[in-house]
mmCIF file of C-alpha atoms in Angstrom:
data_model
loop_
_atom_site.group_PDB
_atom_site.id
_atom_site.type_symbol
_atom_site.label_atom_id
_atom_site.label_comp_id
_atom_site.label_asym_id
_atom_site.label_seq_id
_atom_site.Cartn_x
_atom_site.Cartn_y
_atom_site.Cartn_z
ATOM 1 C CA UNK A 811 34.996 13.712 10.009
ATOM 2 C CA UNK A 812 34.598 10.557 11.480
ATOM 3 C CA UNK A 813 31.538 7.901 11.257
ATOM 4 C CA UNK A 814 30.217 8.505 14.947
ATOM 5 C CA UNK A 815 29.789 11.993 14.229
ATOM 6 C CA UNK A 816 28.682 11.484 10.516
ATOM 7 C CA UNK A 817 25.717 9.107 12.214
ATOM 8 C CA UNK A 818 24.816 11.767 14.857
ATOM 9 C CA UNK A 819 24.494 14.451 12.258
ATOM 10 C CA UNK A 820 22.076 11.668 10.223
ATOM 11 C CA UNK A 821 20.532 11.083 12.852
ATOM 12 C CA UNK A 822 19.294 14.595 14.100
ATOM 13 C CA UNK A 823 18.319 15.683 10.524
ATOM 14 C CA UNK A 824 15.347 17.498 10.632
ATOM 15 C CA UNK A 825 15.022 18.744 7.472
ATOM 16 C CA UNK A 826 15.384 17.396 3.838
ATOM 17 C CA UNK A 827 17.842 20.435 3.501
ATOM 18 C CA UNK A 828 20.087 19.816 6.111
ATOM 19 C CA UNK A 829 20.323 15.842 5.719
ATOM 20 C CA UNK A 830 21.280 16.389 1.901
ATOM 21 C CA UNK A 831 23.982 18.634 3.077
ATOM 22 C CA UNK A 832 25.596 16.274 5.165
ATOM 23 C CA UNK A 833 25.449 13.386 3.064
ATOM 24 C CA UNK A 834 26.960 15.397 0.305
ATOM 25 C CA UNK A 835 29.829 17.038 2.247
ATOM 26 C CA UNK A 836 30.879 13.596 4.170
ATOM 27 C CA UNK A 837 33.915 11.775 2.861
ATOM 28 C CA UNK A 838 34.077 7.572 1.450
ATOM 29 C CA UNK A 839 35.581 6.715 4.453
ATOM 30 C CA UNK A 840 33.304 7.326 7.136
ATOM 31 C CA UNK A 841 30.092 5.644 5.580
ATOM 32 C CA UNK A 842 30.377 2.650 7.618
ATOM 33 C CA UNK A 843 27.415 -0.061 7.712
ATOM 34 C CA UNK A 844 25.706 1.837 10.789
ATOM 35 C CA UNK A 845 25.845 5.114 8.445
ATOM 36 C CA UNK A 846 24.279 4.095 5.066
ATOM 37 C CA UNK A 847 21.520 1.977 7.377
ATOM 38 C CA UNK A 848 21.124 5.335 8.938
ATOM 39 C CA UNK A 849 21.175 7.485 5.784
ATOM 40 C CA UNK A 850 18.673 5.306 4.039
ATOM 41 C CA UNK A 851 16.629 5.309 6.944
ATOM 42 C CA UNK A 852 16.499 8.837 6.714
ATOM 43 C CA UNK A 853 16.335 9.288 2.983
ATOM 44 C CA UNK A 854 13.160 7.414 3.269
ATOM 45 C CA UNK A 855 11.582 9.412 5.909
ATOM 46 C CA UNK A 856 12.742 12.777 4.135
ATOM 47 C CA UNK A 857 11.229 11.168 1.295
ATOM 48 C CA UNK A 858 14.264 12.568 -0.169
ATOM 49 C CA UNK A 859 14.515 10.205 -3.697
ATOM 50 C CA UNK A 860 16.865 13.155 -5.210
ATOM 51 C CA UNK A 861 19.605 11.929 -2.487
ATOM 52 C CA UNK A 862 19.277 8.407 -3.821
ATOM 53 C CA UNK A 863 22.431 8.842 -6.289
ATOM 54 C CA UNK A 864 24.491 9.852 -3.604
ATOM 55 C CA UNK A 865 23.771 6.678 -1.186
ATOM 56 C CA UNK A 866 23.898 4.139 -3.953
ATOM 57 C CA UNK A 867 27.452 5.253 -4.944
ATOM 58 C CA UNK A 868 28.347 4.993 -1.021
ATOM 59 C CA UNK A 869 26.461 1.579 -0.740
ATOM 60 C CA UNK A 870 28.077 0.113 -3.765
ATOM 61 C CA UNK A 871 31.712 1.395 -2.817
ATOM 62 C CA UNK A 872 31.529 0.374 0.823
ATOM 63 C CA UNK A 873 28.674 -2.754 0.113
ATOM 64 C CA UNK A 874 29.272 -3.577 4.127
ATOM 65 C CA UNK A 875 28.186 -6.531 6.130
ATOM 66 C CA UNK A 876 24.901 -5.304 7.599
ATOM 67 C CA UNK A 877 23.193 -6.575 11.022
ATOM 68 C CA UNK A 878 19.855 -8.036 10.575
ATOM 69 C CA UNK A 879 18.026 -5.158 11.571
ATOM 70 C CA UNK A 880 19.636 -2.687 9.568
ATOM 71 C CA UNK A 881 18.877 -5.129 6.163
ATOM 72 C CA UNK A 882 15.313 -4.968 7.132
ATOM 73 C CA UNK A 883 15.591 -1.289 7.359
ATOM 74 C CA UNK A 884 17.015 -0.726 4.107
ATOM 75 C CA UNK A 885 14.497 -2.847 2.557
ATOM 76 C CA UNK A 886 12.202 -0.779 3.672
ATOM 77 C CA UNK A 887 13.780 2.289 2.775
ATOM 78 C CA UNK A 888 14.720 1.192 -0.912
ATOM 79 C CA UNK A 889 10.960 0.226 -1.429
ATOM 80 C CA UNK A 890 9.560 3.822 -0.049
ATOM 81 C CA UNK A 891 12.459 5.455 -2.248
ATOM 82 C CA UNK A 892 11.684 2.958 -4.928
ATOM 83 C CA UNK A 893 15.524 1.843 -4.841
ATOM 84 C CA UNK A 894 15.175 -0.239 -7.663
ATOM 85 C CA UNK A 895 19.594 -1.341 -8.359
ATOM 86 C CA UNK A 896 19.505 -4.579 -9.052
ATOM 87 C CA UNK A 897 22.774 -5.947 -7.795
ATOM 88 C CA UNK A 898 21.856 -4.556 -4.871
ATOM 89 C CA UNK A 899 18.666 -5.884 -4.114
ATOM 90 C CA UNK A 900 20.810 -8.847 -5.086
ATOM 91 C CA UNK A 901 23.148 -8.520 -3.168
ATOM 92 C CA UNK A 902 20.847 -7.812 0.258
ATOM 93 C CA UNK A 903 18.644 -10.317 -0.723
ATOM 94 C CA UNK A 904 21.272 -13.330 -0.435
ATOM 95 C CA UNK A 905 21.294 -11.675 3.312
ATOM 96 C CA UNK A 906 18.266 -12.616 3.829
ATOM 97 C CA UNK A 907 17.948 -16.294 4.579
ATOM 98 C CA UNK A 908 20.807 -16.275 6.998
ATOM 99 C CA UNK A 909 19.255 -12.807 9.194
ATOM 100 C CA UNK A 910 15.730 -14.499 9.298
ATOM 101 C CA UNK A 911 16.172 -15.910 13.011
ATOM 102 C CA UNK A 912 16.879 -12.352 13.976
ATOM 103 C CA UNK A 913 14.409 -10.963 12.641
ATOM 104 C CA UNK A 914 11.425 -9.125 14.604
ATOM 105 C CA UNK A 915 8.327 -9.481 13.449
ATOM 106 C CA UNK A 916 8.489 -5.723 11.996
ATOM 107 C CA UNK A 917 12.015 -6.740 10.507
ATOM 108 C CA UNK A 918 10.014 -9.260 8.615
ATOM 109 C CA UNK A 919 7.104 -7.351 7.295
ATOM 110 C CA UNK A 920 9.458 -4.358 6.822
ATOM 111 C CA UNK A 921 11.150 -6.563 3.946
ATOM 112 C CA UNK A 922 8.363 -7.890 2.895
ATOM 113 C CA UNK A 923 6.708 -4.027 1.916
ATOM 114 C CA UNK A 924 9.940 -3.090 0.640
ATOM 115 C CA UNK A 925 9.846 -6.035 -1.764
ATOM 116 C CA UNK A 926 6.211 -5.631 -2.538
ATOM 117 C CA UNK A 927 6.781 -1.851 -3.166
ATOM 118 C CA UNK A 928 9.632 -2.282 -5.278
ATOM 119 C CA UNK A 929 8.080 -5.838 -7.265
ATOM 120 C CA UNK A 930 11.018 -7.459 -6.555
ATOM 121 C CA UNK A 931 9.117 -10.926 -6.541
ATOM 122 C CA UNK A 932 11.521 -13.439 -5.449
ATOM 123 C CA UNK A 933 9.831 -16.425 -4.560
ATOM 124 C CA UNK A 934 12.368 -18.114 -2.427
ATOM 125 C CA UNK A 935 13.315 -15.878 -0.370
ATOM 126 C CA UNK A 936 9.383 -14.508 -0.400
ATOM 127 C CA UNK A 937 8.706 -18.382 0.584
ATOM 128 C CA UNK A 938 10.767 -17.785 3.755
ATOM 129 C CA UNK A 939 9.638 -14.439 4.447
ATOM 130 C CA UNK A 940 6.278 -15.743 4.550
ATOM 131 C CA UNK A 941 7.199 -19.010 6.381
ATOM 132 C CA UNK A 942 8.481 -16.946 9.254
ATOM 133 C CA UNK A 943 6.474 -14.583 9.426
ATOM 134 C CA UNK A 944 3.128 -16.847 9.678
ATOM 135 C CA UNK A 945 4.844 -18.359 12.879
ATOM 136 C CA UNK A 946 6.094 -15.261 14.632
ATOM 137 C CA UNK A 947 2.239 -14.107 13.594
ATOM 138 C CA UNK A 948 0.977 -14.151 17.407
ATOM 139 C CA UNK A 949 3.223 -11.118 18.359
ATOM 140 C CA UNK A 950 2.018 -9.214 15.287
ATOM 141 C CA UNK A 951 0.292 -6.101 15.023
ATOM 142 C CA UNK A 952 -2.388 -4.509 12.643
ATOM 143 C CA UNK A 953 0.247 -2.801 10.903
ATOM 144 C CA UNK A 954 2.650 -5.701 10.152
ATOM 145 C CA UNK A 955 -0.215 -7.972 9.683
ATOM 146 C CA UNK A 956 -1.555 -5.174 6.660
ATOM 147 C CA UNK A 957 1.832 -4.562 5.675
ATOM 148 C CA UNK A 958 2.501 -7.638 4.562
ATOM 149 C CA UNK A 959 -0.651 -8.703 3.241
ATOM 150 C CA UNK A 960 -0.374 -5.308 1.207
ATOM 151 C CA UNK A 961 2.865 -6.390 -0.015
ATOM 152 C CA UNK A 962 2.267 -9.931 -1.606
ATOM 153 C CA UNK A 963 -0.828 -8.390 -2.969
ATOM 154 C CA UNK A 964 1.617 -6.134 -4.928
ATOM 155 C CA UNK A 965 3.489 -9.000 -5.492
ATOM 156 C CA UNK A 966 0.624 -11.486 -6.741
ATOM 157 C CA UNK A 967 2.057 -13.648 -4.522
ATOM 158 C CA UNK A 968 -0.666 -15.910 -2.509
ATOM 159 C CA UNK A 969 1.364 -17.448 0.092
ATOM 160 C CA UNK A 970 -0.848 -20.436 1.565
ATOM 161 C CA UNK A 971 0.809 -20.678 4.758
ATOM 162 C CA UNK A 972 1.163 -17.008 5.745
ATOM 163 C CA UNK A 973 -2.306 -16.301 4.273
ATOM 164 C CA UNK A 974 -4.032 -19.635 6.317
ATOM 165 C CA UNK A 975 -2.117 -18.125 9.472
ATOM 166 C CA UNK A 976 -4.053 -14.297 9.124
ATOM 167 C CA UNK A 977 -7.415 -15.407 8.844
ATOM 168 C CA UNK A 978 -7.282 -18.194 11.617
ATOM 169 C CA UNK A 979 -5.379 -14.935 13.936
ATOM 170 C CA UNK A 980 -6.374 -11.860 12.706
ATOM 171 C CA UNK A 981 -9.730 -11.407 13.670
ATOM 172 C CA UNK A 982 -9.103 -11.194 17.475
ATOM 173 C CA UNK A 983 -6.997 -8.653 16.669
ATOM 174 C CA UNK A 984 -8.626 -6.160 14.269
ATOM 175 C CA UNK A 985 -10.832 -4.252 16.352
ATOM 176 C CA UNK A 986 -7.335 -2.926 17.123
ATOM 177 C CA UNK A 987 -6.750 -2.098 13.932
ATOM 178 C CA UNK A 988 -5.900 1.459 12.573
ATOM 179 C CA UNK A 989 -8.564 2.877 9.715
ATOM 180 C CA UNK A 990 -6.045 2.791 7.109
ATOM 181 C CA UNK A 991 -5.279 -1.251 8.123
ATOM 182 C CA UNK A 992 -8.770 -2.038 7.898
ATOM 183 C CA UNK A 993 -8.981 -0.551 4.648
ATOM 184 C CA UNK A 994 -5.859 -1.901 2.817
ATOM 185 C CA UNK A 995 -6.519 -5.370 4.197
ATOM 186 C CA UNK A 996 -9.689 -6.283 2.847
ATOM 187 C CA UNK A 997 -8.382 -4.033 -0.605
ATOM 188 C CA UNK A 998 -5.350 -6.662 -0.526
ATOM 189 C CA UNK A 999 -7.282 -9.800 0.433
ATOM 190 C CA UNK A 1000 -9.313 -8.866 -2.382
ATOM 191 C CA UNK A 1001 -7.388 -8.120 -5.057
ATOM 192 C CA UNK A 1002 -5.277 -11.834 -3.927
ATOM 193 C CA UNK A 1003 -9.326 -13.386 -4.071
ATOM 194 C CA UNK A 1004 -8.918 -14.248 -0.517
ATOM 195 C CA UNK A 1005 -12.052 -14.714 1.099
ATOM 196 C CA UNK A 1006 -12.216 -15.760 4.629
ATOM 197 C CA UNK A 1007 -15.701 -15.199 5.912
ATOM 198 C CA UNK A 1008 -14.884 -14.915 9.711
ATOM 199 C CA UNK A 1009 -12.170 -12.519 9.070
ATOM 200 C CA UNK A 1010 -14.212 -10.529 6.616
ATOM 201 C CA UNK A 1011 -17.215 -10.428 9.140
ATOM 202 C CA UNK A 1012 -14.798 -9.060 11.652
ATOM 203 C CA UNK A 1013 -13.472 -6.205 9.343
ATOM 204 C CA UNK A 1014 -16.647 -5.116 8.430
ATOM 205 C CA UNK A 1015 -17.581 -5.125 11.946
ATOM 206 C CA UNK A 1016 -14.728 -2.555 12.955
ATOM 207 C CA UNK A 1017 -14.921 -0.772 9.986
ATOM 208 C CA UNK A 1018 -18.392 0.395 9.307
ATOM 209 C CA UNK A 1019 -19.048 2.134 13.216
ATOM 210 C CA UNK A 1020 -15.631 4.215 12.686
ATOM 211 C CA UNK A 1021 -16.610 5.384 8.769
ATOM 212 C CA UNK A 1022 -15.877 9.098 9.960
ATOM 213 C CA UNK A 1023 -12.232 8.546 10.844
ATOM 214 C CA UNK A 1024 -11.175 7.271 7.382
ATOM 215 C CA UNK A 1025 -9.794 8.617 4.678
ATOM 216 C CA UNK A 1026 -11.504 8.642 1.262
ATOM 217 C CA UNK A 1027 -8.873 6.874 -0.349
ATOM 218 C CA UNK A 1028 -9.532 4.428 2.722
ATOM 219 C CA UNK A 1029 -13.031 4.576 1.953
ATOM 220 C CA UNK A 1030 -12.877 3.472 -2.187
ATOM 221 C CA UNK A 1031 -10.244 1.177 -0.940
ATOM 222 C CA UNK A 1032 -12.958 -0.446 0.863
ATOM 223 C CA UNK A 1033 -15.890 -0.218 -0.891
ATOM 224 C CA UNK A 1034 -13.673 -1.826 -4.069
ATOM 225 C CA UNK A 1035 -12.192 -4.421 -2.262
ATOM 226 C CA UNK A 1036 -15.517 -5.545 -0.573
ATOM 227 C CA UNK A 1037 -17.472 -5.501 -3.886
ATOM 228 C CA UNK A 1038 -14.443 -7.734 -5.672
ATOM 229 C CA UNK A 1039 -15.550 -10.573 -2.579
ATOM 230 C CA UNK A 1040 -19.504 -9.706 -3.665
ATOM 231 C CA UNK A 1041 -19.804 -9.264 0.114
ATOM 232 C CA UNK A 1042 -23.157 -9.532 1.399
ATOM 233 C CA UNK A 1043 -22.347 -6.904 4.676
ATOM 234 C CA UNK A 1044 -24.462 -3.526 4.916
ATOM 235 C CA UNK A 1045 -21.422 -2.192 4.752
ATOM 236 C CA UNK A 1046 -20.613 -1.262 1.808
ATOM 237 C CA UNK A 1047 -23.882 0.486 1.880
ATOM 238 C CA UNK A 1048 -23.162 2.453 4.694
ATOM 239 C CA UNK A 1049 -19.933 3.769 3.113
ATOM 240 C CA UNK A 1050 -21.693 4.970 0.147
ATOM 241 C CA UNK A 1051 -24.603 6.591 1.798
ATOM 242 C CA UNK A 1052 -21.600 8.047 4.324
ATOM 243 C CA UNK A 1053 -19.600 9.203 1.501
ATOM 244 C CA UNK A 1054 -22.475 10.303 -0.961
ATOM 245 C CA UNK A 1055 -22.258 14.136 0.178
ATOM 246 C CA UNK A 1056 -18.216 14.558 0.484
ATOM 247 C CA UNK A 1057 -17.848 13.082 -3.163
ATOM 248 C CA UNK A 1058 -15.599 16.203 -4.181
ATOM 249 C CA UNK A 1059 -13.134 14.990 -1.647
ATOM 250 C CA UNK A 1060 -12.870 11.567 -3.592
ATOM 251 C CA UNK A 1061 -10.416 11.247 -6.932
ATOM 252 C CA UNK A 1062 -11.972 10.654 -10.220
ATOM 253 C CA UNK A 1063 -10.508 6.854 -9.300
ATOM 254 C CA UNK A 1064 -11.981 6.301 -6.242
ATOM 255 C CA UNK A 1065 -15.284 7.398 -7.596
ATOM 256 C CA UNK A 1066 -14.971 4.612 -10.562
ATOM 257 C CA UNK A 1067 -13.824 2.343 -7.986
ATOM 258 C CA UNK A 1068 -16.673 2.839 -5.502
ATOM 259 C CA UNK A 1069 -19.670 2.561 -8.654
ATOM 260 C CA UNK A 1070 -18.273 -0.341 -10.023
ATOM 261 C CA UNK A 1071 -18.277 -1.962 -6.552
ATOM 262 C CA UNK A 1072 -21.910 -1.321 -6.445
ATOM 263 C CA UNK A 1073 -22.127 -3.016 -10.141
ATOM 264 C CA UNK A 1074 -20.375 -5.859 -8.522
ATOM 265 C CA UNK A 1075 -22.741 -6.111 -5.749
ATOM 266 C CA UNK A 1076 -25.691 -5.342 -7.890
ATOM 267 C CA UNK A 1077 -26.536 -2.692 -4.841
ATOM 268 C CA UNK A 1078 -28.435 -0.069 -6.517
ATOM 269 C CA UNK A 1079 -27.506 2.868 -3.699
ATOM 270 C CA UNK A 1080 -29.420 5.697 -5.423
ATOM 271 C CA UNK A 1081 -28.287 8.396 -3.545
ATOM 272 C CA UNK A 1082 -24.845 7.971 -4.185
ATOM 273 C CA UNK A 1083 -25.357 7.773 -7.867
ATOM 274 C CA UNK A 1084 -27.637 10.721 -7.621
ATOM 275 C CA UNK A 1085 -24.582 12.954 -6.333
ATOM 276 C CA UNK A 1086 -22.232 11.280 -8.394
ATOM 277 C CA UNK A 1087 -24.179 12.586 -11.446
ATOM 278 C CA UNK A 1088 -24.141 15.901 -10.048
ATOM 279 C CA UNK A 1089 -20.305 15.370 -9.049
ATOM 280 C CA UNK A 1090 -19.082 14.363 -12.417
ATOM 281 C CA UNK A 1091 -20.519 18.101 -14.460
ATOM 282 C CA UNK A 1092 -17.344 19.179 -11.958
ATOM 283 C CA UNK A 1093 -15.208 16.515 -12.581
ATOM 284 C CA UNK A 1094 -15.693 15.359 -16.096
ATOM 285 C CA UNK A 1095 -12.216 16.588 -17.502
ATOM 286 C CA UNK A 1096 -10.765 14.472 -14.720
ATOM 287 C CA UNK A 1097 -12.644 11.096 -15.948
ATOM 288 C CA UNK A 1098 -10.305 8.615 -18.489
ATOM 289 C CA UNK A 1099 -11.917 5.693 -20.241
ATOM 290 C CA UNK A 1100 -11.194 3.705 -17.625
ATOM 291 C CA UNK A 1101 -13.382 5.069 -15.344
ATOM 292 C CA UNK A 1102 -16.221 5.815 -17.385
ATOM 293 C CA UNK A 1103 -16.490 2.014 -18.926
ATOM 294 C CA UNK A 1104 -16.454 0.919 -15.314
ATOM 295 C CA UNK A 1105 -19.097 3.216 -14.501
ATOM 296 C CA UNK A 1106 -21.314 2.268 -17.158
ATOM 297 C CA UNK A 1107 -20.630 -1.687 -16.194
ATOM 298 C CA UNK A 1108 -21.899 -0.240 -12.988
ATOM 299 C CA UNK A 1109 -24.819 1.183 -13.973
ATOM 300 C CA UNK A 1110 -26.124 -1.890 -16.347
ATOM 301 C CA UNK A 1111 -25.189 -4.212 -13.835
ATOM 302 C CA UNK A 1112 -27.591 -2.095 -10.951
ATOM 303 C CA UNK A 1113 -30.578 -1.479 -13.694
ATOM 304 C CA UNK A 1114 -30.175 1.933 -13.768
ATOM 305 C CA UNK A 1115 -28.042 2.528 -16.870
ATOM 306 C CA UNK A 1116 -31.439 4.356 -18.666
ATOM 307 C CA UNK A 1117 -31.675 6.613 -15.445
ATOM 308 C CA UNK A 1118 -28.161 7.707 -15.039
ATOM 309 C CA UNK A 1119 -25.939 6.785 -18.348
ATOM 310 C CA UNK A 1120 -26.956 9.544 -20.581
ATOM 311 C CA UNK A 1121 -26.850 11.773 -18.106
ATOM 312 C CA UNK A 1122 -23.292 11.059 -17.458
ATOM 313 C CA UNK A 1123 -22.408 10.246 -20.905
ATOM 314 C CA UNK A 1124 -23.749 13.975 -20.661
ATOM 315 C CA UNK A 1125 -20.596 15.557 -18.572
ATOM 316 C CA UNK A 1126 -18.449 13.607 -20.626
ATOM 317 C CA UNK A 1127 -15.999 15.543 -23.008
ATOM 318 C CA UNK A 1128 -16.132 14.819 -26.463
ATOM 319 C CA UNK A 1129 -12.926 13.359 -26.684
ATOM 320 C CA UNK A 1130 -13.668 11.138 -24.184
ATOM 321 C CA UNK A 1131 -14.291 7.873 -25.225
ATOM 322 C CA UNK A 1132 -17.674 6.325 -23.886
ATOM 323 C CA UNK A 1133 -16.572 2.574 -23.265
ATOM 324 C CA UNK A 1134 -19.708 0.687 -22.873
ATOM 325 C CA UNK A 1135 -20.296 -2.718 -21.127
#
């Protein structure tokens, strides 16, 4: 077998089955840089983490000179496959400064999620990432721009720069945003306490007429990250009053997420709480401490702890523990 056919063969896998045959049948010889970027590439799209063992031994016996592209692909692909060998993210990573005129934009977001999903938080090279990045930010899209803000929020990693660069841009550019980069950008700005009132104002403004198009994930997201910048938009409102009847759809999470917004906001929204009580004698066994201590914040917080707490405390399993504000 040689590498051009090995890399057509990646290349059309369809199927997790059929790409984990070929990777396991091909010989050391043929798994050329092109190859493994291919292979990982693939590997991350198969979400196929069980073929992991297999590329890592070909990686570390071949350990090629890779193009720019293809180290911004593997990045990637390590961070969705949650990769985590450290002498190779070592090793790529002292790639990195010299590949960074190449890079695209994507390229540079693309490494920047793979390092946030893996929490590989090297500031230097993060520094130059960012640096980059925040000038290249004009030819950005909503995904890179979410990507990456996603990523150092992983990371805890407030770079000023990059960060100064997406709220002076951004907001031209989010009513083009996708529901899901609406929703992870103000969760990420959040949880990195970056508030930016112009860019807020114009994520609220795309987000609350397209409520039906997201996700409920998307939706807690959003409700949590908006109540963590006490934002003063009728949006948050609008999501719970949205989301108040479709509560089964929500994980026990995203339900403790979205009430302890509303603590945070001090936004007594009695119709969501009203079908959250009624949700939770479903979902009790599903509730950890966690969630019911930030529930009960919640609940104190709106002035409605005597209405509601003992009727959740109620649905709660005895082994639960209740933990109070």
């Amino acid at each position: 077998m040689c590498f051009r056919r090995l890399q057509a063969q990646l290349a059309a896998s369809g199927s997790l089955e059929y790409f984990q045959e070929v990777i396991q049948v091909a010989p050391p010889h043929v798994w050329t840089a092109s190859v493994l970027t291919t292979a990982w590439h693939r590997a991350a799209k198969h979400s196929a983490r069980g073929a992991c063992r297999i590329l890592v031994k070909r990686h570390r016996q071949q350990m090629p000179e890779f193009k720019p592209k293809s180290i911004a692909c593997i990045v990637w692909a390590w961070g969705k496959l949650r990769v985590k060998e450290q002498d190779l993210l070592e090793h790529i990573c002292k790639t990195i400064p010299g590949s960074l005129p190449q890079f695209s934009t994507r390229d540079l977001a693309n490494v920047i999620y793979g390092l946030g999903l893996l929490g590989h938080r090297e500031e230097a090279v993060l520094g130059l990432l960012c640096e980059r990045l925040a000038e290249k930010l004009p030819e950005s899209n909503g995904q890179t721009m979410a990507n990456a803000v996603y990523a150092l929020c992983l990371l805890r990693f407030k770079h000023r720069g990059f960060l100064t660069a997406l709220c002076e841009q951004a907001p031209e550019r989010v009513p083009q945003f996708k529901c899901q980069e609406l929703s992870i950008s103000v969760y990420s700005l959040a949880l990195l306490r970056v508030r930016n009132e112009r860019l807020l104002n114009s994520l609220c403004a795309a987000a609350q007429p397209r409520l039906a198009e997201f996700s409920p994930q998307n939706i807690s997201n959003l409700v949590y990250g908006l109540g963590i910048l006490r934002c003063s938009s009728p949006l948050p409102a609008a999501a719970c009053h949205f989301s108040a009847g479709r509560l089964a759809h929500f994980t026990a999470q995203g339900l403790s997420n979205m009430t302890y917004a509303l603590g945070l906001l001090r936004l007594p929204h009695g119709v969501f709480l009203k079908h959250l009580c009624a949700e939770l004698s479903e979902r009790a066994k599903e509730l950890e401490p966690q969630h019911i201590g930030n529930i009960s914040y919640a609940l104190s917080e709106m002035g409605f702890r005597r209405c509601y707490a003992d009727e959740i405390r109620a649905r709660v399993p005895k082994e639960k523990t209740w933990c109070a504000a």
